[in-house]
Tab-separated table of C-alpha atoms in Angstrom:
chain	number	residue	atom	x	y	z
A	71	UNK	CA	-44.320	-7.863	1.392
A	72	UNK	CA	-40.802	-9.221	1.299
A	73	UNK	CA	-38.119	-8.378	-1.093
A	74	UNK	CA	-35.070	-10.654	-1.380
A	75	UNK	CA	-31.949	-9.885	-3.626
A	76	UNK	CA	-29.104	-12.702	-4.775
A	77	UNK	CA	-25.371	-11.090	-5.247
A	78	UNK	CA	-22.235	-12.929	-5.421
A	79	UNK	CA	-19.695	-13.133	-3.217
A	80	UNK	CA	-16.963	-11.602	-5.344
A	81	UNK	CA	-14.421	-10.276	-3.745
A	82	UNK	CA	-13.493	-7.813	-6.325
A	83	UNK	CA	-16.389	-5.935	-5.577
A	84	UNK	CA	-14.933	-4.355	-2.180
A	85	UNK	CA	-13.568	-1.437	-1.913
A	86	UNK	CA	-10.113	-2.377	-0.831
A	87	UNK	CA	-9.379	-4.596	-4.023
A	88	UNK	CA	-10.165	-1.345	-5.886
A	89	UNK	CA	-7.533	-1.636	-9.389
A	90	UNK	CA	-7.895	1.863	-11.387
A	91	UNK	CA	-10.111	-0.341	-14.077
A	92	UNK	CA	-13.335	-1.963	-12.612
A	93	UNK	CA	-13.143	-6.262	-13.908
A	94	UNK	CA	-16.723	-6.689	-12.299
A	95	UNK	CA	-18.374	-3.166	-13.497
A	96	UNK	CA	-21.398	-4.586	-14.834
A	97	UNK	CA	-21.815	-6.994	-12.183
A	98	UNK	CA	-21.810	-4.038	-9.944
A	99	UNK	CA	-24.154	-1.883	-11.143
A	100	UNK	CA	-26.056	-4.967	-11.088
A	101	UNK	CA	-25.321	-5.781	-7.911
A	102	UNK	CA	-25.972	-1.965	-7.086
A	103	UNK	CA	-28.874	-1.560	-8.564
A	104	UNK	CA	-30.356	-4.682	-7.276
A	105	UNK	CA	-29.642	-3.816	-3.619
A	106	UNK	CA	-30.796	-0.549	-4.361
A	107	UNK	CA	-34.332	-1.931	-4.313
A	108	UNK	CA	-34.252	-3.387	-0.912
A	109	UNK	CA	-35.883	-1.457	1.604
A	110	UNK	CA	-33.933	0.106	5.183
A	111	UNK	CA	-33.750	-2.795	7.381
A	112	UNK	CA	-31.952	-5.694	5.664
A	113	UNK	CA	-31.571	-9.107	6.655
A	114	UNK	CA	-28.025	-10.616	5.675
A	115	UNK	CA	-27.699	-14.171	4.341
A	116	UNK	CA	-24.232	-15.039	3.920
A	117	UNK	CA	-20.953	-16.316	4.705
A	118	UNK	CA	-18.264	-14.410	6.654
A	119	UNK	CA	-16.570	-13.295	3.480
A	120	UNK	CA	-20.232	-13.007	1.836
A	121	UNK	CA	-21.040	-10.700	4.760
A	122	UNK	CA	-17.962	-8.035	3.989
A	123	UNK	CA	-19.561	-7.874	0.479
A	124	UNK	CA	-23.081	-7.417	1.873
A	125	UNK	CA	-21.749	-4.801	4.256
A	126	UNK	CA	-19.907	-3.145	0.898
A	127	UNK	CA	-22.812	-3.172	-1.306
A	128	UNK	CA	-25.634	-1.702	1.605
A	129	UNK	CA	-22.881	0.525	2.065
A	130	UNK	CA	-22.946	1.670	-1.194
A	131	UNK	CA	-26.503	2.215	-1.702
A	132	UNK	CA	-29.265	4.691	-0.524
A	133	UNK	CA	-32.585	2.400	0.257
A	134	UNK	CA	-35.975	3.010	1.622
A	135	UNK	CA	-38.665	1.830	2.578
A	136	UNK	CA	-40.101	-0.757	5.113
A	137	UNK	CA	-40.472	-4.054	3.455
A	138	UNK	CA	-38.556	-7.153	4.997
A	139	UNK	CA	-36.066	-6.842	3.219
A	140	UNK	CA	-33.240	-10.165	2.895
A	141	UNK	CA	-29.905	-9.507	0.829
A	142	UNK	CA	-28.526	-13.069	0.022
A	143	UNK	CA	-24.870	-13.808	-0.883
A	144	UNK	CA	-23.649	-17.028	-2.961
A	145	UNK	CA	-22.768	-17.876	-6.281
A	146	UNK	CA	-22.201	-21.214	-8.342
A	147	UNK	CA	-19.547	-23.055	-8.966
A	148	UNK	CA	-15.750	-21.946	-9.424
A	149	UNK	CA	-15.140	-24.801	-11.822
A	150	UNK	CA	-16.520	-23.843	-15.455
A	151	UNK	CA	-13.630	-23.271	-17.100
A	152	UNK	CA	-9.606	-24.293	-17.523
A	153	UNK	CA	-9.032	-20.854	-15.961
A	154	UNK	CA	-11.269	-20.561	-13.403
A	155	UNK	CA	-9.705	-20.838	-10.346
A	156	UNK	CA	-10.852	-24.266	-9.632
A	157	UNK	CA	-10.000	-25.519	-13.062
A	158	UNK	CA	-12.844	-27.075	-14.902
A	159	UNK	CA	-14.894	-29.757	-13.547
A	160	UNK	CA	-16.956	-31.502	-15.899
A	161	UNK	CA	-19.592	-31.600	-13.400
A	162	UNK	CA	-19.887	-27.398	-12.722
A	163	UNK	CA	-22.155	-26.887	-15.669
A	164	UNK	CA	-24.808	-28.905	-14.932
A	165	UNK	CA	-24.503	-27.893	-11.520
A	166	UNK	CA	-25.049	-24.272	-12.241
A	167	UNK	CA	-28.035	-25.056	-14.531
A	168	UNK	CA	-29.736	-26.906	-11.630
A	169	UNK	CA	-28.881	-24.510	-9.450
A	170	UNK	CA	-29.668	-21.327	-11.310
A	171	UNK	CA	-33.033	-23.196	-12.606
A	172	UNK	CA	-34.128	-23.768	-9.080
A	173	UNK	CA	-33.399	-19.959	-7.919
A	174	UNK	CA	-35.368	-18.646	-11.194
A	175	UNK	CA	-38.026	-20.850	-9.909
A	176	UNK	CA	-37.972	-19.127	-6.355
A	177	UNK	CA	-37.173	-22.782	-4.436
A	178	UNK	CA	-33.778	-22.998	-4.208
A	179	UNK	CA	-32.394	-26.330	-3.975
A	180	UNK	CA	-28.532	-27.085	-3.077
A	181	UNK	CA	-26.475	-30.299	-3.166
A	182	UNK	CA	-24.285	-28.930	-0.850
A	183	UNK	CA	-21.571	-31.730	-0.912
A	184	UNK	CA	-21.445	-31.271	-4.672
A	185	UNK	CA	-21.149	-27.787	-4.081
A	186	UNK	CA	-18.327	-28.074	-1.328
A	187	UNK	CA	-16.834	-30.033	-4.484
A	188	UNK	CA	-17.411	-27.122	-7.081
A	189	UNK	CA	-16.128	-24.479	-4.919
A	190	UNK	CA	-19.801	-22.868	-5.104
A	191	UNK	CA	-20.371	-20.432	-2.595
A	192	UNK	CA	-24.214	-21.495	-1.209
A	193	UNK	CA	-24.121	-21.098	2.498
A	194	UNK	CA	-26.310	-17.872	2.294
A	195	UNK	CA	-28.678	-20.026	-0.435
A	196	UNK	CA	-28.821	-22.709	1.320
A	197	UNK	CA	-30.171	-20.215	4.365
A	198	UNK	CA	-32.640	-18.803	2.239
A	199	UNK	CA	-34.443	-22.331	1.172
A	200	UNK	CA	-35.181	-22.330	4.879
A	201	UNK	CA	-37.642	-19.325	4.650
A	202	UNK	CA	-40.102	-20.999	1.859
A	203	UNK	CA	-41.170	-20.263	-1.764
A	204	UNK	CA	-40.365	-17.270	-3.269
A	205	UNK	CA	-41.927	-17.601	-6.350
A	206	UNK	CA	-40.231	-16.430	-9.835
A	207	UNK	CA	-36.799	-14.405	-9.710
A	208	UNK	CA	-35.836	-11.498	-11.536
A	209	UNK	CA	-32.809	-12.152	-13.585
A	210	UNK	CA	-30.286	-9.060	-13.485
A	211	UNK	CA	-26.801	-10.759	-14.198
A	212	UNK	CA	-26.291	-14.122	-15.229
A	213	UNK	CA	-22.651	-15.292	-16.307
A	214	UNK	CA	-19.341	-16.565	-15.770
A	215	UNK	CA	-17.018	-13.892	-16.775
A	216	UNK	CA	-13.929	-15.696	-15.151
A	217	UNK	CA	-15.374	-19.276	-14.633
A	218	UNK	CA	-17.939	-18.854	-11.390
A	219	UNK	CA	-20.971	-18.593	-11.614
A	220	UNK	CA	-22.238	-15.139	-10.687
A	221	UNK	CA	-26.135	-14.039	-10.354
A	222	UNK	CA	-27.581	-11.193	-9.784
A	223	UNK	CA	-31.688	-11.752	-9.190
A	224	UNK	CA	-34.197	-10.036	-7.018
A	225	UNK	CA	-37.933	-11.804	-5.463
A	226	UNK	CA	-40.550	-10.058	-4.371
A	227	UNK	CA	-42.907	-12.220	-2.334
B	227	UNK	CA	0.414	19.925	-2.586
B	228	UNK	CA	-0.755	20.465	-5.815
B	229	UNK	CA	2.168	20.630	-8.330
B	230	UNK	CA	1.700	22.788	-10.948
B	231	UNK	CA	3.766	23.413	-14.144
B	232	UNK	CA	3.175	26.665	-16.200
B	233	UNK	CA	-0.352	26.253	-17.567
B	234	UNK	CA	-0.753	22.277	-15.935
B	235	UNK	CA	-2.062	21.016	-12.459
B	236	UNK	CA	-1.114	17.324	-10.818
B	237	UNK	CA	-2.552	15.220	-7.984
B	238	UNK	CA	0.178	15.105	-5.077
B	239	UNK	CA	0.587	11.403	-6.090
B	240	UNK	CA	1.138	11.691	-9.876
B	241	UNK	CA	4.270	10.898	-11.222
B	242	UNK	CA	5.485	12.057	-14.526
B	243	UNK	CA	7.489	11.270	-17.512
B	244	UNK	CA	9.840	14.028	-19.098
B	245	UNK	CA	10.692	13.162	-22.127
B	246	UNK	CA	13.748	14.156	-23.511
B	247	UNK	CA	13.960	16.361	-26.711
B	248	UNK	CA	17.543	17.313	-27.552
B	249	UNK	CA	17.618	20.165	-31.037
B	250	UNK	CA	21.635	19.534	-30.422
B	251	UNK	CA	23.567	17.607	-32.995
B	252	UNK	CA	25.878	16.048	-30.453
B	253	UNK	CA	24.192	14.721	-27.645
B	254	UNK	CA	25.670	12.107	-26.070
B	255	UNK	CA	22.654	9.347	-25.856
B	256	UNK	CA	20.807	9.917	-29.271
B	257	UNK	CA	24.235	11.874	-31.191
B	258	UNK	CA	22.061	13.864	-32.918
B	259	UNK	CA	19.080	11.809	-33.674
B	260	UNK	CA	16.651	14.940	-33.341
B	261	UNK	CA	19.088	17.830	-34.610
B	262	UNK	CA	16.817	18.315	-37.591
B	263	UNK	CA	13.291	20.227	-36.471
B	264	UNK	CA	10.912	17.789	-38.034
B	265	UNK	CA	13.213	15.075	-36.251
B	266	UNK	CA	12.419	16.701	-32.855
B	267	UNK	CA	9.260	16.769	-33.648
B	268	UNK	CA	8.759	13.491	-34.565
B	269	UNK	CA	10.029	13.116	-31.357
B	270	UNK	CA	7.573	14.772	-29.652
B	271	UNK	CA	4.881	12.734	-31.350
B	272	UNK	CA	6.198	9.842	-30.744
B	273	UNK	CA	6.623	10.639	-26.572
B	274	UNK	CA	3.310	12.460	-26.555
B	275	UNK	CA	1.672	9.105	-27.508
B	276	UNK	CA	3.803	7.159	-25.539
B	277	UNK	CA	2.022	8.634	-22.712
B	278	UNK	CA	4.939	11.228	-21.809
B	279	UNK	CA	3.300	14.022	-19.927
B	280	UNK	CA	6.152	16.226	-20.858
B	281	UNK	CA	8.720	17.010	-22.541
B	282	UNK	CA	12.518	18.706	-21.930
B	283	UNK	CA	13.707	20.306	-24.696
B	284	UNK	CA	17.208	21.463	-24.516
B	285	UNK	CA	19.475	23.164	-27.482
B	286	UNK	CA	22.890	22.417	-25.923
B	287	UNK	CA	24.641	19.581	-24.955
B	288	UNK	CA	25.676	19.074	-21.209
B	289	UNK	CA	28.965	17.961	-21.816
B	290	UNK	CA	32.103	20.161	-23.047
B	291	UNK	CA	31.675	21.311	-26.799
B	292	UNK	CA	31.584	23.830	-29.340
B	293	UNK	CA	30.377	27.279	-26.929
B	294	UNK	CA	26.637	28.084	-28.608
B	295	UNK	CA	25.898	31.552	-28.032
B	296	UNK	CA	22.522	32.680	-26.919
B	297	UNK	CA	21.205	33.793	-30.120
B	298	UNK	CA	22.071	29.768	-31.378
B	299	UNK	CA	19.947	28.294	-28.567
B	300	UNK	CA	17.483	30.451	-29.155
B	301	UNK	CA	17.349	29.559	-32.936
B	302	UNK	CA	17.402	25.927	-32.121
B	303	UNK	CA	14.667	25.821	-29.002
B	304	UNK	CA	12.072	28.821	-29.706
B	305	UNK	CA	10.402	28.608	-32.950
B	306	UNK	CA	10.052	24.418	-31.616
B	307	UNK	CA	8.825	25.483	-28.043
B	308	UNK	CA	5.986	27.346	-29.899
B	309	UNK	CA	5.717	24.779	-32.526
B	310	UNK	CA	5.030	22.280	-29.941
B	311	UNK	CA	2.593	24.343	-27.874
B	312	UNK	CA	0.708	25.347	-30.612
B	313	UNK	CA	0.446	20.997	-31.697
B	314	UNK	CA	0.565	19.742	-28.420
B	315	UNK	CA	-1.675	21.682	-25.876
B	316	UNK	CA	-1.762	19.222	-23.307
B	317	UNK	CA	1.895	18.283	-23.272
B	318	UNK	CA	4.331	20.030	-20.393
B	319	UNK	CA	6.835	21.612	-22.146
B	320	UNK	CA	10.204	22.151	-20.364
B	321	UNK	CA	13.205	24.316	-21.495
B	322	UNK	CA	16.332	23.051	-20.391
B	323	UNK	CA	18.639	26.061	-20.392
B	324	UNK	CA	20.405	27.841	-17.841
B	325	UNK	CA	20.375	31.184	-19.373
B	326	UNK	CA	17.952	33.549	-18.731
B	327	UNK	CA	17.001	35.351	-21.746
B	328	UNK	CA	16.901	31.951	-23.091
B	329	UNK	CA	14.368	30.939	-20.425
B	330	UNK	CA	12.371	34.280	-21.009
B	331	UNK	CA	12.000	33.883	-24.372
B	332	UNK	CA	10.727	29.969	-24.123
B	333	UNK	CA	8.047	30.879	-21.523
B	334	UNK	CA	6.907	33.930	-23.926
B	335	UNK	CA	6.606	30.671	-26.908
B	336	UNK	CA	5.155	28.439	-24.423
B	337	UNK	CA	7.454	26.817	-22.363
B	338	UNK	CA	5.607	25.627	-18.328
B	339	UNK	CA	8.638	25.177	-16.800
B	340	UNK	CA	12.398	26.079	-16.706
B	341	UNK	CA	15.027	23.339	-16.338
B	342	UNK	CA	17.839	24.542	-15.019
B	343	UNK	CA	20.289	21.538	-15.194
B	344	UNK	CA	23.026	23.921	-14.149
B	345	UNK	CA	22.130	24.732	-10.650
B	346	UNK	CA	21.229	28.844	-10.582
B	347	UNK	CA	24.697	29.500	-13.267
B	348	UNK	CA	22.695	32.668	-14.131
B	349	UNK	CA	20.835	34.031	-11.045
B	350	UNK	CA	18.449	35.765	-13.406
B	351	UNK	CA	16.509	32.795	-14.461
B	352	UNK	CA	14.371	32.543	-11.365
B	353	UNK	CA	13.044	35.931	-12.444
B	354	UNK	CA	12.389	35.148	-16.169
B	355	UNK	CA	10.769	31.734	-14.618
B	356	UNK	CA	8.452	34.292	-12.327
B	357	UNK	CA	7.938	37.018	-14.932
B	358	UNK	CA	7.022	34.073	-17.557
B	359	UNK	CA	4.730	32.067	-14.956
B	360	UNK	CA	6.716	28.910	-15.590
B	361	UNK	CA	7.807	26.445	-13.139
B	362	UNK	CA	11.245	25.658	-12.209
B	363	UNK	CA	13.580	22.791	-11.946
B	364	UNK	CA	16.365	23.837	-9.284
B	365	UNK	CA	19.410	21.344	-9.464
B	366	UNK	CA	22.356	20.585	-7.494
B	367	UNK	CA	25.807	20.770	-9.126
B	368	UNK	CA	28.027	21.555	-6.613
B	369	UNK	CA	28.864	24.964	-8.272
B	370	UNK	CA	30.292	23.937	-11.314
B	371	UNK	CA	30.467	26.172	-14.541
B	372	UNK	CA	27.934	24.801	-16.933
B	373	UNK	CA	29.429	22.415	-19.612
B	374	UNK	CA	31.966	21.361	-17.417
B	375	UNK	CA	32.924	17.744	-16.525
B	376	UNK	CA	33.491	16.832	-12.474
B	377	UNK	CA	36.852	16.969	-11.903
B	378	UNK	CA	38.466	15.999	-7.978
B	379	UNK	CA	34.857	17.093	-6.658
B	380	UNK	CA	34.575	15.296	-3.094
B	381	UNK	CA	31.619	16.437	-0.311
B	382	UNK	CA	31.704	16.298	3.721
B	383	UNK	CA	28.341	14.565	2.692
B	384	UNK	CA	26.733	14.388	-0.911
B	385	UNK	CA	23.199	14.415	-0.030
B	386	UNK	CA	23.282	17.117	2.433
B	387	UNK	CA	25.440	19.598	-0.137
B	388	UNK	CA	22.617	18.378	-2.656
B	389	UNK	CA	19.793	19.105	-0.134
B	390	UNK	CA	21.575	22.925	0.708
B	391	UNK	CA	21.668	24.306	-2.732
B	392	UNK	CA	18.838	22.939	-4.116
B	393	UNK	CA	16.481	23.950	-1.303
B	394	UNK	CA	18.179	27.375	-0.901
B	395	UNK	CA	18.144	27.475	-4.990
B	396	UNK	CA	13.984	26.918	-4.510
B	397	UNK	CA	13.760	29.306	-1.892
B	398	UNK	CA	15.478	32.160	-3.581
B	399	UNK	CA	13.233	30.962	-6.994
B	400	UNK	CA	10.365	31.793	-4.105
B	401	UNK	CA	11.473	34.722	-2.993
B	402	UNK	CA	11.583	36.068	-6.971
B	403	UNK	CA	7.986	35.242	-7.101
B	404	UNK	CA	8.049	31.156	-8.265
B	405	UNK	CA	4.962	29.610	-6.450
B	406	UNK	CA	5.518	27.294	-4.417
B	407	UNK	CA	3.935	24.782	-6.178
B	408	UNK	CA	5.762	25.310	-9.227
B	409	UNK	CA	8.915	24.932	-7.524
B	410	UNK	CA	10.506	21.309	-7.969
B	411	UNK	CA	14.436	19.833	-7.043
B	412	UNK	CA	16.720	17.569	-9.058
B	413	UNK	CA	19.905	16.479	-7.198
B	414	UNK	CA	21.319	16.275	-10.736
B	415	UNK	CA	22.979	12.956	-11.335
B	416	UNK	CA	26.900	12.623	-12.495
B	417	UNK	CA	26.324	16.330	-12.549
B	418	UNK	CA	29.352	17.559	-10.238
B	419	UNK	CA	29.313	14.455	-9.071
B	420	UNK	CA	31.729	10.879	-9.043
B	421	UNK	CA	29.931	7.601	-9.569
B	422	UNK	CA	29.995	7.076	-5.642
B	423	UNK	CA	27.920	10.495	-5.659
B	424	UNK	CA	25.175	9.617	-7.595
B	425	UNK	CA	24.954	5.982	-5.805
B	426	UNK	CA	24.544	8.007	-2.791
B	427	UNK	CA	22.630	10.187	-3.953
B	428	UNK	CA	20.267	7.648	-5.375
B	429	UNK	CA	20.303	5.455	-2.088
B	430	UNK	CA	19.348	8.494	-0.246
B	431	UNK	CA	17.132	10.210	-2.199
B	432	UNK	CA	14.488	10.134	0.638
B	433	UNK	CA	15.574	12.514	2.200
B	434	UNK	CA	15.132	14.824	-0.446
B	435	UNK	CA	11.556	14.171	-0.703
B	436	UNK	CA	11.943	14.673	3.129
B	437	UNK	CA	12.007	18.533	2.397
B	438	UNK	CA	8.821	18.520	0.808
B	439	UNK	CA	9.538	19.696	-2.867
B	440	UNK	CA	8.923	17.292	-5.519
B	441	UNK	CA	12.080	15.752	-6.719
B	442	UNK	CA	13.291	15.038	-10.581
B	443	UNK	CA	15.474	12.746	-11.283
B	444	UNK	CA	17.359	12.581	-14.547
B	445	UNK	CA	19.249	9.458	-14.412
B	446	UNK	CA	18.745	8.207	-18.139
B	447	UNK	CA	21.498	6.241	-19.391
B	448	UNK	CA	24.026	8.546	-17.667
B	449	UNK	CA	27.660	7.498	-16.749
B	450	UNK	CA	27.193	6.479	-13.431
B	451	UNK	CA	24.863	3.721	-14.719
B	452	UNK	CA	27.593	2.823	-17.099
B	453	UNK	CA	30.745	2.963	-14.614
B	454	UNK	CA	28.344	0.539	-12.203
B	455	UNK	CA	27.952	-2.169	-14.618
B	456	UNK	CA	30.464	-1.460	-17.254
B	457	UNK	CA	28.479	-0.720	-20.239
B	458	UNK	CA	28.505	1.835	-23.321
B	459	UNK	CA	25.934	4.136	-23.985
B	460	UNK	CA	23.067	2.161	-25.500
B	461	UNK	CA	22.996	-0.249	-23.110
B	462	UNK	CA	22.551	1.001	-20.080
B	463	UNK	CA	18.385	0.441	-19.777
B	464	UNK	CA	18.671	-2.045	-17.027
B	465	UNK	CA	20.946	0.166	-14.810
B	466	UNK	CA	18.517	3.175	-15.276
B	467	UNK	CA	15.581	1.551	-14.539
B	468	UNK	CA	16.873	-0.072	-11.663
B	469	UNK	CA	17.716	3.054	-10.424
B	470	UNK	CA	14.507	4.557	-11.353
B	471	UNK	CA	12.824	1.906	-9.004
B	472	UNK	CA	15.057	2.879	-6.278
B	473	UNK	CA	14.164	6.642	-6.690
B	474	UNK	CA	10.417	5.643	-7.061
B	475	UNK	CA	10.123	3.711	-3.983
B	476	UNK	CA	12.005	6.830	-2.116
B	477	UNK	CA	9.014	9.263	-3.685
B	478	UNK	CA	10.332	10.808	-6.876
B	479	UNK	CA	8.240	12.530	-8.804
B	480	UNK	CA	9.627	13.391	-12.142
B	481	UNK	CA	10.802	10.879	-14.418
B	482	UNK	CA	13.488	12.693	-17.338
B	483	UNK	CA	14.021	10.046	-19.884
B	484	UNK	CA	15.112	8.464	-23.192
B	485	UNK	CA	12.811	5.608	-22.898
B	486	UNK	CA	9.204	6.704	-22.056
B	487	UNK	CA	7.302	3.159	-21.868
B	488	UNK	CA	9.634	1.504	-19.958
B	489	UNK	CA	10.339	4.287	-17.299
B	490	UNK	CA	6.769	4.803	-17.184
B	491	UNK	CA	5.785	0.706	-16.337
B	492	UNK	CA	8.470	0.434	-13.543
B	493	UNK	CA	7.557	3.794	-12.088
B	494	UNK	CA	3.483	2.800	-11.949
B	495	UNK	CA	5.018	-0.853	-10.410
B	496	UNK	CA	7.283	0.406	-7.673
B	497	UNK	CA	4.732	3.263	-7.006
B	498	UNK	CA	1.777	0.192	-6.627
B	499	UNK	CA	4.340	-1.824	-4.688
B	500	UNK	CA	5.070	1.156	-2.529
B	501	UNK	CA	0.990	1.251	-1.944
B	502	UNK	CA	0.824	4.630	-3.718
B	503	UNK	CA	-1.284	3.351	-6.672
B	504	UNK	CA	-3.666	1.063	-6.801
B	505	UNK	CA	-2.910	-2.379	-9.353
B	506	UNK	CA	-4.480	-1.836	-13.170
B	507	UNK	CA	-6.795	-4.309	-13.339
B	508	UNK	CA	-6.832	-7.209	-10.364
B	509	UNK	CA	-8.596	-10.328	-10.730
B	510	UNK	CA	-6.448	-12.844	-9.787
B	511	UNK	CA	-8.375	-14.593	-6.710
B	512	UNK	CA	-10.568	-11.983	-6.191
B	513	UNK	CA	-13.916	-13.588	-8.771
């Protein structure tokens, strides 16, 4: 068995961008709980900034357990909204909806110039595709609290 | 260390907002805005929800005036200190006297700390302080009688004079049975002191955090803020908090003020710029 769990790569979520109020608490104890599932040995998927939240997050959790275990980091589109930090782009919603549709699904599928466009973090996704069908996701956190596109979803397969 | 003040307990990083409570008629910032007792009180409502954690309440002017005898300060500060302990539980409340039946008789109603503004006038207050279990505020005033104005006072060095009395003030407060941690130093602003004093003072206040005693600073709306920039009483809330930032960044720990909110949001800035407390809320760049 393989379990395999999707987190964004917010940077809020590390430790040393602590404020004394948490903006991303539910998306942690998403995040927390979700990664809290994998088993010992975990496989990173990521980005070099993805990887410092990985490293945060397995950090932060007590796991057992020997299933392969894969902890993904990406995210959607930065675009959704006029105060997201890309600005909005027309294009980001539809974007996410493909995107997020094809994770639910458990076969990932990334336009990744369109996503180099939208500021969407998918270099861990797009690493994931790679290892084959999934099948269907567990949603834990889907939104776009400040205009990206976070989710939080776990595979067992 | 651990500061504590009578029955309260602070982190080593906490700073804190004394609030000012004058039961005089003739003070010279609010002129006798809280001379009446439900006034005060008021007062202390209004600070308390501000987000004061204490408050200094004092029954005589500092400046020259009509002499009020012990008995009168009592009458004015007591009956209040008790009212506000009994209303206010988790408030600090300070006494600022320099006498020391006065101070006796405030810890027995309630009082956490002693305020002496007048640098050790009456060596007997570090013993009611003890006796009561209240902490004490140990100024500097260069050994002027209290209620007097500076007049001719010059130093070999300000800060060091400052540094002397008030550590040797906190020592002897030790030595009477003060804990340590209930032991805090105030280099006392325009108190026997020029305007170029209290600049100094305030550009060096470092090094009186250097000694290791938390440090008050009372600098609200006081003269040398006005001689700076030239401006009455009542608008002098720039100068102050500029200097507040200034004593902030050096480490002070004790905040006495008029204005509570505004002290308090450039103390928690300069003490977040200074790296000593972490933003609010931060967002910006970080989704």
């Amino acid at each position: 068995m393989t379990r395999v769990v999707l987190v964004p790569g917010a940077l809020a979520l590390l430790r040393e961008y602590a404020g004394l109020e948490d903006p991303v608490a539910e998306l942690r104890a998403a995040c927390l709980g979700a990664v809290g599932w994998l088993g010992t040995d975990v496989t990173v998927l990521a980005d070099r900034q993805g990887e410092r939240v990985a490293a945060y997050l397995l950090a932060a959790t007590e796991r057992g357990g020997a299933e392969a275990s894969y902890l993904v980091v990406g995210n959607g589109s930065a675009m959704r909204t006029e105060r997201a930090p890309g600005h909005l782009d027309e294009r980001s919603s539809a974007f996410d909806e493909a995107l997020g549709a094809s994770l639910r699904a458990g076969r990932p599928e990334v336009d990744a110039e369109l996503a180099r466009e939208l500021w969407a973090s998918v270099d861990g996704i797009a690493q994931l595709r790679r290892s084959g069908e999934l099948g269907p996701a567990t949603v834990d956190y889907d939104d776009a609290p400040f205009g990206v596109q976070y989710w939080v979803m776990r595979w067992q397969a | 260390m651990t500061l504590r003040l009578g029955r309260h307990e602070f982190a080593d990083d906490a700073t804190l907002m004394m609030a000012i409570v004058n039961r005089t008629p003739d003070s010279f910032y609010d002129r006798g805005a809280t001379w009446a007792e439900d006034k005060a009180f008021e007062r202390v409502a209004l600070v308390a929800a501000q987000g004061a954690e204490m408050v200094d309440i004092g029954g005589i002017k500092a400046a020259p005036g009509v002499e009020i005898s012990e008995a009168e300060e009592k009458a004015r500060v007591i009956d209040f200190v008790a009212r506000v302990r009994e209303s206010f539980p988790d408030l600090v409340i300070s006494v600022d006297t320099w006498r020391a039946s006065v101070g006796a008789a405030a810890c027995a109603a309630g009082a956490d700390v002693l305020n002496d503004a007048w640098g050790g006038a009456d060596p007997e207050l570090v013993d009611a302080a003890a006796a009561g279990g209240a902490a004490i505020v140990c100024t500097h005033t260069g050994g002027v009688t209290p209620r007097t104005r500076p007049y001719r006072i010059e130093y070999d060095d300000v800060v060091a004079a400052a540094i002397a009395d008030t550590v040797a003030y906190a020592e002897r407060a030790i030595a009477a049975g003060v804990p340590r941690e209930s032991v805090v130093i105030d280099p006392a602003h325009d108190f026997g002191k020029n305007t170029f004093h209290s600049l100094e003072v305030t550009r060096r206040l470092g090094e009186m955090v250097a000694t290791g005693y938390p440090v008050l600073v009372s600098l609200s709306n006081k003269d040398f803020v006005g001689e700076t920039l030239d401006r009455p009483v009542g608008e002098r809330l720039v100068g102050t908090l500029a200097a507040t930032s200034v004593c902030a960044l050096a480490g002070a720990r004790i905040y006495r003020v008029h204005e509570v909110v505004e002290t308090r949001q450039t103390v928690d800035m300069v003490w977040s710029i200074a790296g000593r407390r972490p933003p609010r809320r931060a967002i910006r760049g970080l989704q």
